Tab-separated table of C-alpha atoms in Angstrom:
chain	number	residue	atom	x	y	z
A	1	MET	CA	174.590	252.901	34.507
A	2	GLU	CA	171.387	252.869	32.439
A	3	ARG	CA	172.389	254.321	29.074
A	4	TYR	CA	168.829	254.736	27.742
A	5	ASN	CA	165.323	254.823	29.191
A	6	THR	CA	163.811	251.340	29.099
A	7	TYR	CA	160.101	250.612	28.951
A	8	SER	CA	160.244	248.020	31.719
A	9	HIS	CA	161.708	250.567	34.135
A	10	TYR	CA	159.151	253.180	33.073
A	11	LEU	CA	156.254	250.774	33.692
A	12	LYS	CA	157.588	249.695	37.077
A	13	ASP	CA	158.149	253.300	38.140
A	14	THR	CA	154.643	254.258	36.976
A	15	TYR	CA	152.626	251.310	38.325
A	16	GLY	CA	154.845	250.056	41.137
A	17	GLU	CA	155.273	246.546	39.713
A	18	LYS	CA	155.734	244.548	36.516
A	19	VAL	CA	153.251	245.321	33.754
A	20	TYR	CA	152.858	243.224	30.601
A	21	LYS	CA	151.204	243.989	27.292
A	22	LEU	CA	148.489	241.586	26.179
A	23	PRO	CA	148.192	241.474	22.361
A	24	ILE	CA	144.610	241.732	21.115
A	25	SER	CA	143.284	241.170	17.615
A	26	ILE	CA	140.115	242.770	16.276
A	27	PRO	CA	138.504	242.383	12.829
A	28	ASP	CA	139.888	245.578	11.362
A	29	THR	CA	141.876	246.392	8.244
A	30	CYS	CA	143.823	249.312	6.797
A	31	PRO	CA	143.061	252.026	4.212
A	32	ASN	CA	146.182	250.860	2.419
A	33	ARG	CA	144.550	247.455	1.938
A	34	ASP	CA	140.834	247.999	1.354
A	35	GLY	CA	141.259	250.157	-1.739
A	36	THR	CA	141.028	253.583	-0.093
A	37	LEU	CA	144.772	254.182	-0.509
A	38	GLY	CA	145.910	250.861	-1.950
A	39	THR	CA	145.312	247.123	-1.921
A	40	ARG	CA	148.580	245.383	-0.965
A	41	GLY	CA	149.499	247.572	1.970
A	42	CYS	CA	153.017	248.689	2.811
A	43	VAL	CA	155.622	246.723	0.867
A	44	PHE	CA	156.879	245.020	4.058
A	45	CYS	CA	153.498	244.221	5.649
A	46	GLY	CA	152.218	240.642	5.763
A	47	THR	CA	148.646	239.466	5.473
A	48	ILE	CA	148.082	239.470	9.245
A	49	GLY	CA	149.696	242.847	9.912
A	50	ALA	CA	151.944	242.901	12.979
A	51	GLY	CA	150.218	240.417	15.257
A	52	TYR	CA	152.269	237.239	14.972
A	53	GLU	CA	151.701	236.275	18.593
A	54	ASN	CA	148.031	237.249	18.605
A	55	LEU	CA	145.041	234.994	18.936
A	56	PRO	CA	142.657	235.230	15.972
A	57	ALA	CA	140.180	238.108	15.862
A	58	SER	CA	137.340	235.567	15.933
A	59	VAL	CA	138.133	235.019	19.636
A	60	THR	CA	136.370	237.554	21.860
A	61	ILE	CA	138.448	240.256	23.521
A	62	GLY	CA	137.599	238.883	26.961
A	63	GLN	CA	138.737	235.401	25.963
A	64	GLN	CA	141.955	236.770	24.448
A	65	ILE	CA	142.721	238.620	27.681
A	66	ASP	CA	141.974	235.558	29.828
A	67	LYS	CA	144.131	233.239	27.717
A	68	ASN	CA	147.039	235.652	27.630
A	69	ILE	CA	146.903	236.252	31.375
A	70	ALA	CA	146.771	232.502	32.023
A	71	HIS	CA	150.066	232.219	30.144
A	72	ILE	CA	151.822	235.368	31.377
A	73	ALA	CA	150.882	235.537	35.089
A	74	PRO	CA	152.521	232.278	36.258
A	75	LYS	CA	155.483	232.592	33.897
A	76	TYR	CA	156.439	236.223	34.562
A	77	LYS	CA	154.769	236.906	37.925
A	78	ALA	CA	152.940	239.905	36.473
A	79	TYR	CA	149.478	240.924	37.643
A	80	LYS	CA	148.857	244.234	35.890
A	81	TYR	CA	148.408	244.487	32.143
A	82	ILE	CA	148.010	246.740	29.128
A	83	SER	CA	145.480	245.685	26.494
A	84	TYR	CA	147.379	246.133	23.227
A	85	PHE	CA	145.232	246.445	20.100
A	86	GLN	CA	148.070	245.528	17.784
A	87	ASN	CA	146.997	244.402	14.342
A	88	PHE	CA	146.475	246.698	11.370
A	89	THR	CA	144.839	250.122	11.948
A	90	ASN	CA	142.695	250.153	15.078
A	91	THR	CA	141.118	253.555	14.418
A	92	TYR	CA	139.999	252.464	10.953
A	93	LEU	CA	136.597	251.344	12.257
A	94	ARG	CA	133.221	252.954	12.742
A	95	PRO	CA	133.555	255.042	15.922
A	96	GLU	CA	130.784	253.206	17.788
A	97	VAL	CA	132.441	249.843	17.027
A	98	PHE	CA	135.812	251.208	18.161
A	99	ARG	CA	134.269	252.375	21.443
A	100	GLN	CA	132.733	248.980	22.155
A	101	TYR	CA	136.034	247.180	21.620
A	102	LEU	CA	137.779	249.499	24.086
A	103	ILE	CA	135.058	248.971	26.680
A	104	GLU	CA	135.447	245.202	26.355
A	105	ALA	CA	139.165	245.561	27.113
A	106	CYS	CA	138.605	247.417	30.410
A	107	ARG	CA	138.941	245.187	33.484
A	108	PRO	CA	140.252	245.657	37.046
A	109	ASP	CA	143.648	244.139	36.152
A	110	ILE	CA	144.004	246.277	32.999
A	111	VAL	CA	145.872	249.525	33.769
A	112	GLY	CA	146.131	250.774	30.211
A	113	ILE	CA	145.055	250.388	26.602
A	114	ALA	CA	147.493	250.707	23.693
A	115	ILE	CA	146.083	251.582	20.278
A	116	ALA	CA	148.129	250.875	17.124
A	117	THR	CA	147.221	253.083	14.173
A	118	ARG	CA	148.442	255.129	11.213
A	119	PRO	CA	149.132	258.871	11.356
A	120	ASP	CA	146.497	259.535	8.689
A	121	CYS	CA	143.834	257.602	10.622
A	122	LEU	CA	143.919	259.693	13.790
A	123	HIS	CA	140.852	261.917	14.104
A	124	PRO	CA	139.333	263.859	17.040
A	125	ALA	CA	136.248	261.620	16.910
A	126	TYR	CA	138.384	258.634	17.966
A	127	LEU	CA	140.532	260.650	20.355
A	128	ASP	CA	137.400	261.876	22.119
A	129	ILE	CA	136.246	258.271	22.544
A	130	MET	CA	139.609	257.315	24.030
A	131	ALA	CA	139.467	260.296	26.396
A	132	ASP	CA	135.994	259.253	27.544
A	133	ILE	CA	137.139	255.659	28.110
A	134	LYS	CA	140.125	256.897	30.112
A	135	GLU	CA	137.935	259.030	32.365
A	136	THR	CA	135.129	256.495	32.751
A	137	TYR	CA	137.204	253.366	33.349
A	138	GLY	CA	140.385	254.846	34.842
A	139	VAL	CA	142.751	253.314	32.289
A	140	ASP	CA	145.738	255.023	30.737
A	141	ILE	CA	145.818	255.421	26.962
A	142	LEU	CA	148.854	254.931	24.721
A	143	VAL	CA	148.613	255.698	20.991
A	144	GLU	CA	151.224	253.924	18.851
A	145	LEU	CA	151.891	255.448	15.431
A	146	GLY	CA	153.641	253.678	12.584
A	147	LEU	CA	156.074	256.052	10.864
A	148	GLN	CA	159.210	253.961	10.058
A	149	THR	CA	161.300	256.889	8.718
A	150	VAL	CA	161.106	260.656	8.237
A	151	ASN	CA	162.540	260.361	4.714
A	152	TYR	CA	159.547	261.192	2.531
A	153	LYS	CA	161.145	259.543	-0.500
A	154	THR	CA	161.539	256.285	1.413
A	155	LEU	CA	157.958	256.557	2.684
A	156	LYS	CA	156.848	256.652	-0.936
A	157	LYS	CA	159.048	253.682	-1.886
A	158	ILE	CA	157.597	251.520	0.887
A	159	ASN	CA	154.068	252.563	-0.104
A	160	ARG	CA	153.081	253.934	3.290
A	161	GLY	CA	150.295	256.000	1.752
A	162	HIS	CA	151.122	259.031	3.905
A	163	THR	CA	153.962	261.516	4.230
A	164	LEU	CA	155.812	263.032	7.176
A	165	ALA	CA	153.222	265.812	7.388
A	166	GLU	CA	150.463	263.466	8.539
A	167	TYR	CA	152.696	262.126	11.280
A	168	ILE	CA	153.521	265.629	12.543
A	169	ASP	CA	149.825	266.511	12.464
A	170	ALA	CA	148.949	263.375	14.467
A	171	ILE	CA	151.584	263.996	17.151
A	172	LEU	CA	150.480	267.619	17.564
A	173	MET	CA	146.833	266.517	17.711
A	174	LEU	CA	147.659	264.045	20.483
A	175	GLN	CA	149.267	266.824	22.515
A	176	SER	CA	145.778	268.139	23.357
A	177	TYR	CA	144.760	264.831	24.988
A	178	PRO	CA	145.902	263.140	28.231
A	179	PHE	CA	147.543	260.247	26.408
A	180	ARG	CA	151.068	259.013	25.842
A	181	ASN	CA	152.314	258.363	22.328
A	182	CYS	CA	154.796	255.949	20.801
A	183	THR	CA	156.415	256.073	17.348
A	184	HIS	CA	157.421	252.919	15.453
A	185	LEU	CA	160.622	253.140	13.396
A	186	ILE	CA	162.731	250.910	11.139
A	187	LEU	CA	166.295	252.240	11.121
A	188	ASN	CA	167.751	250.020	8.391
A	189	LEU	CA	165.431	250.540	5.434
A	190	PRO	CA	167.556	249.970	2.298
A	191	TRP	CA	167.175	253.526	0.983
A	192	ASP	CA	167.980	255.326	4.253
A	193	THR	CA	171.471	256.482	5.216
A	194	MET	CA	172.938	257.353	8.591
A	195	GLU	CA	171.962	260.954	7.836
A	196	ASP	CA	168.332	259.808	7.681
A	197	VAL	CA	168.739	258.001	11.001
A	198	ILE	CA	170.053	261.172	12.653
A	199	GLU	CA	167.373	263.354	11.060
A	200	THR	CA	164.700	260.919	12.259
A	201	ALA	CA	166.058	261.192	15.806
A	202	LYS	CA	166.057	264.985	15.566
A	203	ILE	CA	162.507	265.322	14.249
A	204	ILE	CA	161.156	262.820	16.785
A	205	SER	CA	162.934	264.728	19.566
A	206	ALA	CA	161.702	268.140	18.409
A	207	LEU	CA	158.104	266.924	18.650
A	208	PRO	CA	156.193	266.039	21.868
A	209	THR	CA	157.174	262.376	21.618
A	210	HIS	CA	156.955	260.119	24.684
A	211	GLU	CA	158.057	256.676	23.515
A	212	ILE	CA	159.829	254.969	20.599
A	213	LYS	CA	159.685	251.394	19.337
A	214	LEU	CA	162.472	250.217	17.026
A	215	HIS	CA	162.777	247.074	14.978
A	216	ALA	CA	165.036	245.902	12.205
A	217	LEU	CA	163.560	245.299	8.773
A	218	TYR	CA	161.963	241.879	8.323
A	219	ILE	CA	161.328	240.322	4.928
A	220	ILE	CA	157.870	238.832	5.344
A	221	LYS	CA	156.875	236.070	2.941
A	222	ASN	CA	154.421	236.900	0.141
A	223	THR	CA	155.003	240.655	0.286
A	224	VAL	CA	156.206	243.118	-2.329
A	225	MET	CA	159.451	243.452	-0.412
A	226	ALA	CA	159.894	239.687	-0.442
A	227	ASP	CA	159.660	239.850	-4.247
A	228	TRP	CA	162.312	242.585	-4.325
A	229	TYR	CA	164.528	240.586	-1.954
A	230	GLU	CA	164.316	237.419	-4.049
A	231	GLN	CA	165.006	239.401	-7.240
A	232	GLY	CA	168.065	241.065	-5.687
A	233	LYS	CA	166.546	244.539	-5.988
A	234	ILE	CA	167.332	245.436	-2.353
A	235	THR	CA	170.382	244.846	-0.197
A	236	LEU	CA	170.145	244.489	3.571
A	237	ALA	CA	172.798	245.981	5.812
A	238	PRO	CA	174.781	243.655	8.121
A	239	VAL	CA	173.846	243.432	11.781
A	240	GLU	CA	176.889	245.539	12.743
A	241	GLU	CA	175.507	248.443	10.752
A	242	TYR	CA	172.102	248.089	12.407
A	243	VAL	CA	173.812	248.248	15.802
A	244	GLU	CA	175.732	251.352	14.695
A	245	ARG	CA	172.524	253.009	13.522
A	246	VAL	CA	170.661	252.261	16.746
A	247	VAL	CA	173.500	253.523	18.940
A	248	THR	CA	173.790	256.728	16.905
A	249	PHE	CA	170.013	257.170	17.041
A	250	ILE	CA	170.062	256.793	20.827
A	251	GLU	CA	172.796	259.431	21.085
A	252	TYR	CA	170.718	261.981	19.162
A	253	VAL	CA	167.357	261.266	20.814
A	254	ARG	CA	166.036	263.565	23.544
A	255	HIS	CA	167.010	262.255	26.973
A	256	ASP	CA	163.511	261.777	28.416
A	257	ILE	CA	161.981	259.652	25.630
A	258	VAL	CA	161.335	256.015	26.601
A	259	PHE	CA	162.457	253.129	24.376
A	260	GLN	CA	159.854	250.391	24.279
A	261	ARG	CA	162.358	248.219	22.443
A	262	LEU	CA	165.552	248.385	20.346
A	263	ILE	CA	164.913	245.261	18.272
A	264	GLY	CA	161.775	243.259	17.527
A	265	ARG	CA	161.157	239.659	16.577
A	266	ALA	CA	159.225	237.718	13.951
A	267	PRO	CA	158.670	233.969	13.553
A	268	GLN	CA	161.019	232.119	11.208
A	269	GLU	CA	158.163	230.414	9.391
A	270	ALA	CA	156.648	233.772	8.363
A	271	THR	CA	159.838	235.413	7.111
A	272	GLU	CA	162.457	235.192	4.404
A	273	PHE	CA	164.793	237.222	6.620
A	274	ALA	CA	164.591	238.336	10.257
A	275	ASN	CA	167.277	239.648	12.607
A	276	TRP	CA	170.156	238.047	10.673
A	277	GLY	CA	169.133	234.661	12.050
A	278	MET	CA	170.032	235.808	15.577
A	279	GLY	CA	168.019	235.956	18.778
A	280	TRP	CA	166.718	239.463	19.410
A	281	TRP	CA	168.399	239.555	22.845
A	282	LYS	CA	171.832	238.995	21.227
A	283	ILE	CA	171.367	242.086	19.073
A	284	ARG	CA	170.172	244.067	22.090
A	285	ASP	CA	173.296	242.943	23.959
A	286	MET	CA	175.436	244.091	21.014
A	287	ILE	CA	173.796	247.522	21.216
A	288	ASP	CA	174.363	247.702	24.967
A	289	ALA	CA	178.003	246.667	24.535
A	290	GLU	CA	178.593	249.296	21.853
A	291	LEU	CA	177.115	252.028	24.056
A	292	GLU	CA	179.384	250.949	26.897
A	293	GLN	CA	182.452	250.727	24.636
A	294	ARG	CA	181.805	254.297	23.439
A	295	ASP	CA	180.928	255.458	26.946
A	296	SER	CA	177.804	256.893	25.356
A	297	TRP	CA	174.186	257.373	26.388
A	298	GLN	CA	170.790	258.630	25.307
A	299	GLY	CA	170.821	262.315	24.413
A	300	LYS	CA	174.604	262.681	24.422
A	301	LYS	CA	174.433	264.451	21.048
A	302	CYS	CA	171.021	266.064	21.506
A	303	ASP	CA	172.373	269.603	21.372
A	304	TYR	CA	170.331	270.917	18.456
A	305	LEU	CA	167.114	272.117	20.167
A	306	GLN	CA	166.062	275.445	21.736
A	307	GLY	CA	168.225	277.983	20.007
A	308	LYS	CA	171.567	276.215	19.697
A	309	ALA	CA	173.082	278.911	17.474
A	310	VAL	CA	172.549	281.799	19.894
A	311	ARG	CA	173.519	280.140	23.166
A	312	LYS	CA	176.959	281.763	23.089
A	313	PHE	CA	175.291	285.120	23.783
A	314	LEU	CA	173.486	283.787	26.848
A	315	ILE	CA	176.374	282.330	28.821
């Protein structure tokens, strides 16, 4: 029994075979780094953003794709790919530059393009470009939005530079375009409780959300959060609590949403703390085991939408 919707199954059902994401770096930045909103970024964000497995942005997009395919194709027997613009805020570029980067990523073996961005950096000018690229080159478009939590007080503590409102606006804006969307979340931020986890699941499910990507909190070296960690200003929950939070989140999430992942990974040399020193697959297996032990599944507790309080009159 599949207890939640996995990304690998979704991709295989959609494209008929294995599909792998190819990480791509471009010379972009973030409004939370260049002085528009701030200079040090989110308190957990390292100097290279999220792209630990990426080639440097000085390498052309075509070369990055070729090198990644040369590694992935023989190892995983995959021959269709998604170009994943992963680092920093991809829509924080001049529109004409953004368009050119997307064009460079379109090739016969590329079935989709994934764009990582912030909720406050999504604008119709960029969405229109993506729609044109989709129509012209026949690629699917996935927009990945960093949110992390719906708790607006926690968003302020981690210096996101936006509130929940911008995220809701972005998701509703995307609804008018033929794209899929994915929301990135951290379920074990030190200031969030299980109530926040459940509320995050509910808000995500009440919106036109397609996909979710979870990861546990990393402590990246040379970040504000690393300073807090070393000074004992924050306490990290044990892995068992992370598993409990993920399982509860899955239970409250709408049944049709796809999980890109339940746990991420970061290199040991870049972090002060990552995944409790465990392999990511071990934590995933713990989550799967807990779901089985509870005889639980995605959406089991998603009973709060579409007029819950008046259903008794409609039986």
